[in-house]
Structures are given as C-alpha cells and as structure tokens.
Coordinates of C-alpha atoms in Angstrom, one line a residue:
M1 CA -0.3 -0.2 0.4
N2 CA 1.1 3.4 -0.7
G3 CA 1.8 4.6 2.5
N4 CA 1.6 8.8 1.2
R5 CA -2.5 8.7 1.1
T6 CA -4.6 8.8 3.7
L7 CA -7.6 6.7 4.3
G8 CA -10.3 8.1 6.8
V9 CA -13.0 5.8 8.3
V10 CA -16.0 7.4 9.4
G11 CA -18.8 5.6 12.1
L12 CA -16.2 2.8 14.1
G13 CA -19.3 0.4 14.4
S14 CA -18.3 -3.4 14.4
M15 CA -17.5 -3.1 10.9
G16 CA -16.5 0.1 10.6
L17 CA -13.8 -0.5 13.1
G18 CA -12.5 -3.9 11.6
A19 CA -12.3 -2.0 8.3
A20 CA -10.2 0.7 10.2
L21 CA -7.8 -1.5 11.8
S22 CA -7.5 -4.0 8.6
A23 CA -5.6 -0.9 7.3
L24 CA -3.6 0.2 9.2
S25 CA -2.6 -3.2 9.4
R26 CA -2.1 -2.8 5.9
G27 CA 0.2 -0.3 6.6
V28 CA -2.0 2.6 5.0
P29 CA -2.3 5.5 7.5
T30 CA -5.5 5.7 8.9
W31 CA -8.2 8.3 10.2
G32 CA -11.2 7.3 12.4
C33 CA -14.1 9.2 13.1
D34 CA -16.6 8.3 15.9
P35 CA -19.1 10.4 18.0
R36 CA -18.0 7.6 20.9
V37 CA -14.9 8.2 23.5
E38 CA -14.3 4.6 24.2
V39 CA -14.5 3.1 20.3
R40 CA -12.0 6.7 19.3
G41 CA -10.0 5.8 22.3
R42 CA -9.4 1.9 21.3
F43 CA -9.0 2.9 17.6
E44 CA -6.0 5.8 19.0
A45 CA -4.4 3.0 21.1
A46 CA -4.1 0.9 17.8
G47 CA -2.1 3.6 15.8
G48 CA -4.6 5.3 13.9
H49 CA -5.5 8.8 14.0
V50 CA -8.8 10.1 15.3
A51 CA -11.5 12.7 15.1
A52 CA -14.4 13.9 16.7
T53 CA -16.1 14.8 13.6
P54 CA -16.1 13.8 10.1
A55 CA -15.3 17.8 9.5
G56 CA -12.5 16.8 11.8
L57 CA -11.6 14.3 10.2
A58 CA -11.9 15.6 6.5
P59 CA -8.6 17.3 5.3
H60 CA -6.4 14.5 6.3
C61 CA -7.5 11.9 3.8
D62 CA -7.5 10.8 0.6
V63 CA -10.6 8.6 0.8
V64 CA -13.3 8.3 3.2
L65 CA -15.0 5.1 3.8
I66 CA -18.6 6.3 5.7
L67 CA -19.8 3.1 7.7
V68 CA -23.2 4.1 9.5
V69 CA -26.7 2.5 9.8
N70 CA -28.8 4.9 7.2
A71 CA -29.6 7.0 5.1
A72 CA -30.0 9.7 7.6
Q73 CA -26.4 9.7 9.5
T74 CA -25.3 9.3 6.0
E75 CA -26.7 12.9 5.0
E76 CA -25.2 14.0 7.9
V77 CA -22.0 13.0 7.5
L78 CA -21.7 14.7 4.5
F79 CA -23.8 17.6 4.8
G80 CA -24.5 18.4 8.7
V81 CA -22.9 21.0 10.1
Q82 CA -19.9 18.7 10.9
G83 CA -19.8 17.7 7.7
L84 CA -17.2 16.4 5.1
A85 CA -18.8 18.5 2.3
G86 CA -16.8 21.8 1.9
Q87 CA -13.8 20.5 4.1
L88 CA -12.2 17.7 2.2
K89 CA -9.8 18.5 -0.5
R90 CA -10.4 19.1 -3.7
G91 CA -10.2 15.0 -5.3
A92 CA -10.6 13.8 -2.2
V93 CA -13.5 10.6 -2.9
V94 CA -16.3 9.9 -0.4
V95 CA -17.3 6.1 -0.5
A96 CA -20.6 5.5 0.7
S97 CA -21.7 2.0 2.3
A98 CA -25.0 2.1 4.0
T99 CA -27.7 0.1 2.5
V100 CA -29.8 3.0 1.7
D101 CA -32.6 3.5 -0.9
P102 CA -30.7 3.9 -4.6
A103 CA -32.8 7.0 -6.1
L104 CA -30.1 8.7 -2.9
P105 CA -26.5 8.6 -4.0
P106 CA -26.7 10.2 -7.5
Q107 CA -28.0 13.1 -5.2
W108 CA -25.1 12.7 -3.1
E109 CA -22.9 12.3 -6.0
A110 CA -24.1 15.4 -7.8
R111 CA -23.1 17.9 -4.6
L112 CA -20.0 16.5 -3.7
A113 CA -19.3 17.2 -7.0
E114 CA -20.3 21.0 -6.7
H115 CA -17.0 20.9 -4.3
G116 CA -14.9 18.9 -6.6
V117 CA -15.3 15.7 -4.7
H118 CA -15.4 12.0 -6.4
F119 CA -18.5 9.8 -4.8
I120 CA -18.7 5.8 -5.3
D121 CA -22.1 4.8 -3.7
G122 CA -20.4 1.9 -2.7
P123 CA -22.2 -0.9 -0.2
V124 CA -20.3 -3.3 1.6
S125 CA -21.3 -6.9 2.4
G126 CA -20.0 -9.6 4.8
G127 CA -20.0 -8.4 8.5
A128 CA -18.2 -7.7 11.4
K129 CA -15.2 -10.8 10.8
K130 CA -15.0 -9.8 7.0
A131 CA -14.5 -5.9 8.1
A132 CA -11.2 -7.4 10.5
E133 CA -9.8 -9.8 7.7
G134 CA -9.8 -7.0 5.1
Q135 CA -12.1 -9.2 3.3
M136 CA -15.1 -7.2 2.6
T137 CA -17.2 -7.0 -0.8
V138 CA -17.8 -3.9 -1.9
M139 CA -20.5 -3.6 -4.5
A140 CA -19.7 -0.6 -6.4
S141 CA -21.0 2.0 -8.9
G142 CA -19.2 5.2 -9.8
A143 CA -18.2 7.7 -12.4
A144 CA -14.3 6.0 -13.8
A145 CA -13.0 9.4 -12.3
A146 CA -14.4 7.9 -8.7
F147 CA -12.0 4.9 -9.2
E148 CA -9.1 6.0 -10.7
A149 CA -8.8 9.0 -7.6
A150 CA -9.5 6.2 -5.4
G151 CA -7.3 3.8 -6.7
E152 CA -5.1 0.9 -4.2
L153 CA -7.0 2.5 -1.2
L154 CA -10.2 0.8 -1.7
E155 CA -8.6 -2.3 -1.2
A156 CA -7.1 -1.3 2.1
F157 CA -10.2 -3.0 3.6
A158 CA -12.1 -4.7 0.7
G159 CA -11.4 -7.9 -0.4
K160 CA -13.7 -7.7 -3.4
V161 CA -14.8 -5.0 -5.2
Y162 CA -17.1 -5.4 -8.1
R163 CA -17.2 -2.0 -10.3
L164 CA -21.2 -2.3 -11.3
G165 CA -21.2 0.6 -13.4
N166 CA -20.5 4.2 -14.1
R167 CA -23.0 5.8 -12.4
A168 CA -24.3 5.9 -8.4
G169 CA -27.3 4.2 -7.0
I170 CA -26.4 0.8 -9.3
G171 CA -24.2 -0.7 -6.1
S172 CA -27.4 0.5 -3.8
T173 CA -29.4 -1.4 -6.3
V174 CA -27.5 -4.8 -6.5
K175 CA -26.8 -4.3 -2.1
M176 CA -31.1 -3.8 -2.3
V177 CA -31.1 -7.6 -4.0
N178 CA -28.5 -8.8 -1.7
Q179 CA -30.7 -7.6 1.7
H180 CA -34.0 -9.5 -0.1
L181 CA -31.8 -12.4 0.1
A182 CA -30.6 -11.9 3.7
G183 CA -33.3 -10.9 5.1
V184 CA -36.0 -14.1 3.8
H185 CA -32.9 -16.1 4.7
I186 CA -32.8 -15.7 7.9
A187 CA -36.3 -15.3 8.3
A188 CA -36.8 -19.3 6.8
A189 CA -33.6 -20.4 9.0
C190 CA -35.4 -19.0 11.8
E191 CA -39.1 -20.5 10.8
A192 CA -37.6 -23.9 9.7
M193 CA -35.5 -24.3 12.9
A194 CA -38.4 -23.7 15.4
L195 CA -40.8 -26.3 13.3
G196 CA -38.1 -28.9 13.5
M197 CA -37.5 -28.5 17.6
R198 CA -41.7 -27.8 17.8
A199 CA -42.1 -31.4 16.3
G200 CA -38.7 -32.6 19.0
A201 CA -35.5 -33.0 16.3
D202 CA -32.8 -32.2 18.1
P203 CA -31.9 -28.9 17.2
H204 CA -28.1 -29.6 17.1
Q205 CA -28.6 -32.5 15.5
L206 CA -31.3 -30.8 13.0
Y207 CA -28.5 -28.2 12.5
E208 CA -25.6 -30.5 11.3
V209 CA -28.0 -32.7 8.8
I210 CA -29.3 -29.5 7.8
C211 CA -25.8 -28.1 6.9
H212 CA -25.0 -30.9 4.7
S213 CA -28.3 -30.6 2.9
A214 CA -29.7 -29.6 0.1
G215 CA -31.8 -26.8 2.4
M216 CA -28.3 -24.9 4.0
S217 CA -28.1 -21.9 3.6
W218 CA -25.1 -19.3 3.8
M219 CA -27.3 -17.4 6.2
F220 CA -28.6 -20.7 8.3
Q221 CA -25.1 -21.7 8.5
N222 CA -24.2 -18.5 9.7
R223 CA -27.0 -17.6 12.0
V224 CA -28.5 -21.2 13.7
P225 CA -25.6 -21.4 15.6
H226 CA -26.5 -17.9 17.5
I227 CA -29.6 -19.6 18.4
L228 CA -28.0 -23.2 19.3
A229 CA -25.6 -20.7 21.9
G230 CA -28.7 -18.9 22.9
D231 CA -26.4 -15.8 22.5
Y232 CA -28.8 -13.2 20.8
T233 CA -25.8 -10.2 21.4
P234 CA -26.8 -8.1 17.8
L235 CA -23.8 -8.6 15.3
S236 CA -26.5 -7.7 13.1
A237 CA -29.6 -6.5 14.7
V238 CA -33.5 -7.3 14.0
N239 CA -33.7 -3.4 13.6
I240 CA -31.2 -3.6 10.7
F241 CA -33.6 -5.9 8.4
V242 CA -36.9 -4.2 9.5
K243 CA -35.1 -0.9 8.1
D244 CA -33.3 -2.8 4.9
L245 CA -36.6 -5.0 4.3
G246 CA -38.3 -1.8 4.3
I247 CA -36.3 -0.2 1.5
V248 CA -36.7 -3.0 -0.2
L249 CA -40.2 -3.0 -0.6
D250 CA -40.0 0.5 -0.8
A251 CA -38.1 0.3 -4.2
A252 CA -40.5 -2.8 -5.2
R253 CA -43.3 -0.4 -5.0
K254 CA -42.0 2.2 -7.2
L255 CA -42.0 0.0 -10.0
A256 CA -45.2 -1.4 -9.3
F257 CA -42.7 -5.1 -8.5
P258 CA -44.6 -7.5 -6.0
L259 CA -42.2 -9.0 -3.5
P260 CA -44.6 -11.3 -1.4
L261 CA -41.7 -13.3 0.6
A262 CA -39.9 -10.0 1.3
A263 CA -43.3 -8.7 2.2
A264 CA -43.4 -12.1 4.9
A265 CA -40.1 -12.3 6.2
H266 CA -41.0 -7.6 6.7
Q267 CA -43.4 -8.4 9.5
L268 CA -41.6 -11.1 10.9
Y269 CA -39.1 -8.7 11.8
L270 CA -41.7 -6.7 12.4
A271 CA -43.6 -8.8 15.1
T272 CA -39.8 -9.6 16.5
A273 CA -39.1 -6.4 17.2
A274 CA -42.7 -5.1 18.7
Q275 CA -42.1 -8.2 21.4
G276 CA -39.0 -6.5 22.4
H277 CA -36.6 -8.0 20.5
G278 CA -35.4 -5.2 17.9
G279 CA -32.1 -4.3 18.9
E280 CA -31.0 -8.4 19.7
D281 CA -29.1 -10.5 16.8
D282 CA -31.2 -11.1 14.1
A283 CA -31.8 -14.5 14.5
A284 CA -34.0 -13.2 17.1
V285 CA -37.1 -14.1 15.0
I286 CA -37.2 -17.7 16.0
K287 CA -38.3 -16.0 19.5
F288 CA -41.5 -14.6 17.6
Y289 CA -42.1 -18.4 16.9
A290 CA -41.5 -19.4 20.3
A291 CA -44.0 -17.3 21.8
L292 CA -46.7 -18.4 19.6
S293 CA -46.1 -22.3 20.4
G294 CA -44.5 -22.1 24.0
L295 CA -41.0 -23.6 22.3
D296 CA -38.4 -23.7 24.8
L297 CA -35.2 -22.3 22.8
P298 CA -31.4 -23.2 23.9
A299 CA -30.5 -21.2 26.9
A300 CA -27.1 -19.6 27.0
Q301 CA -24.2 -21.0 27.7
E302 CA -22.8 -20.8 31.4
P303 CA -19.4 -19.0 31.0
S304 CA -16.0 -21.9 31.6
A305 CA -14.7 -21.0 35.3

C-alpha cells in the first residue's frame, strides 16, 4: 500500500472499526471518526488517528469510507454542520456504504461534485468478521474518475470490489437485492428451526444435517449457531432488517413490482421487534415462533470457570 495516501473511516461500529484496523494493519495511514469517546480511544490505541467529527477528519484524507447505519446518518456525515462536504480536499473520494434507497446516491454524487469531490456508491457485505480481515465485498458504482482517484486505497479494507457501473445508484440496487435474499433466508432459517424443534428434533442434530443437505443456506449456517448457543448479542440486529427490507419494499412499490416473500419476512422482523427484541441479533426472529408455540429455546451457555 502507498503510505503517502490516507484513508478515513466515519463510523467505528463493528464493521467500521474492523475496516479501519484492517487498513492500519496493511500500512495505510488511517483516520477514524465516531461520536463515542471509548471507540475513538480504542482505535487510537491501535495506532490510528482520530477525530470527533467528520469535518475534523476530512482535511487529512484522500478517501473517506462512511460506514454508518442509514441514509439519515449518511446525509449528516456528508452535509451536516460538521460534515465532510466543504472540508475535503478537491479530488478526494467519498465511499458511502450504508444500505439506502438507490435513488439517494445519485443526489449525493451531484452535491459532492459541486465541491470537487468524487463519490462512489459502495455498499458492503461480509459482517464484522470479514471487515476485521479486510475481506469485505464492496458493491461499487460511480464514475471512472472516482475509481481512478481512489486507487488502491479501496483495497485497504476490501477483499473484492465489484465495479457495477459508471453511475451512483447501481451499487445500492445490487445491495438491495442482497438484503432481500439475506432477510428472507434468515427468517426462513428461524422458521425452519422452530418447526423442527417443535416437532421434537434435536436442534444440534438438525443443524448438522441441514448444513450437509440441499436446504442449507449461508445464512442458515451462519445464524443458527447463535440460536444453539442462546446468544443473541447483535452482530446484525432485527431492526437492521426492519429498515433494510423496508427499503426493498419501498423500491419495489415504486416499480409496481410484487415481493410477497420479502413482505412476509418484513412482517416477521416487525413482529419480533414489537415483542421487544429489535436490538437483538436477527436470529431472534425464532423468539417470535417460540412465543407463539410455547417452544423452549436453547439457553445461553454459562461461561466456563
């Protein structure tokens, strides 16, 4: 990596912190920004530079990766009172990675262009583990000049960068499809596990068999262990899919395109959140079925002495 160019990461959550630490491990000078003092302190202790606001980070960075929760937070990071716009160097690149309505990135691209700043619509996938390994998948679209300006700094946090088109919005469209599938697959995994346990199957054996059978999905293999361990610490929360499947359904409605599977899954996430589990791991959808049927789920494992 070229040590003369600097990466910034706004949003040091589970994925943002992993991406920032990965860039540091690859020898890339990296700035991190997050409102939480303890998170900034952790990143600084690892050798990173920190800023309390996006505006404070902006002048130091050639590429800024925004890894926040939603469109409203992205807008604030870009154009708020302490935002990036107007503070970034001309020719700098912003990579916006939240899952958002595909209609928004082209608007952000146009507004940043007024400041001489490039924009890449770059949603990501891979979770906290892939982020920490620098192996996230980036579903990127934007002008050729934006990719040229970003150069190898994209490789500081990504394992695979898909260049999906020369305009913003295509990346978010592809991410929307990914979230449709992910949301449906998690809901189906929880429903299937609840059915099997309600019918008397051993959950651990059920998981083992399905993982070696045609019914297996990546989400089944990844999320069911949370259920078996009784651990609903949110790696990706129920509320994330309340938001993301809402984006999917809103976009489909504008196209007059029916999505009955996504709509059913969205209702399951909403129902689980209504039961008070919105902040828990998305595998907590199984708790909705447990409450309906009186099903006893695996208890949390006691820590070993």
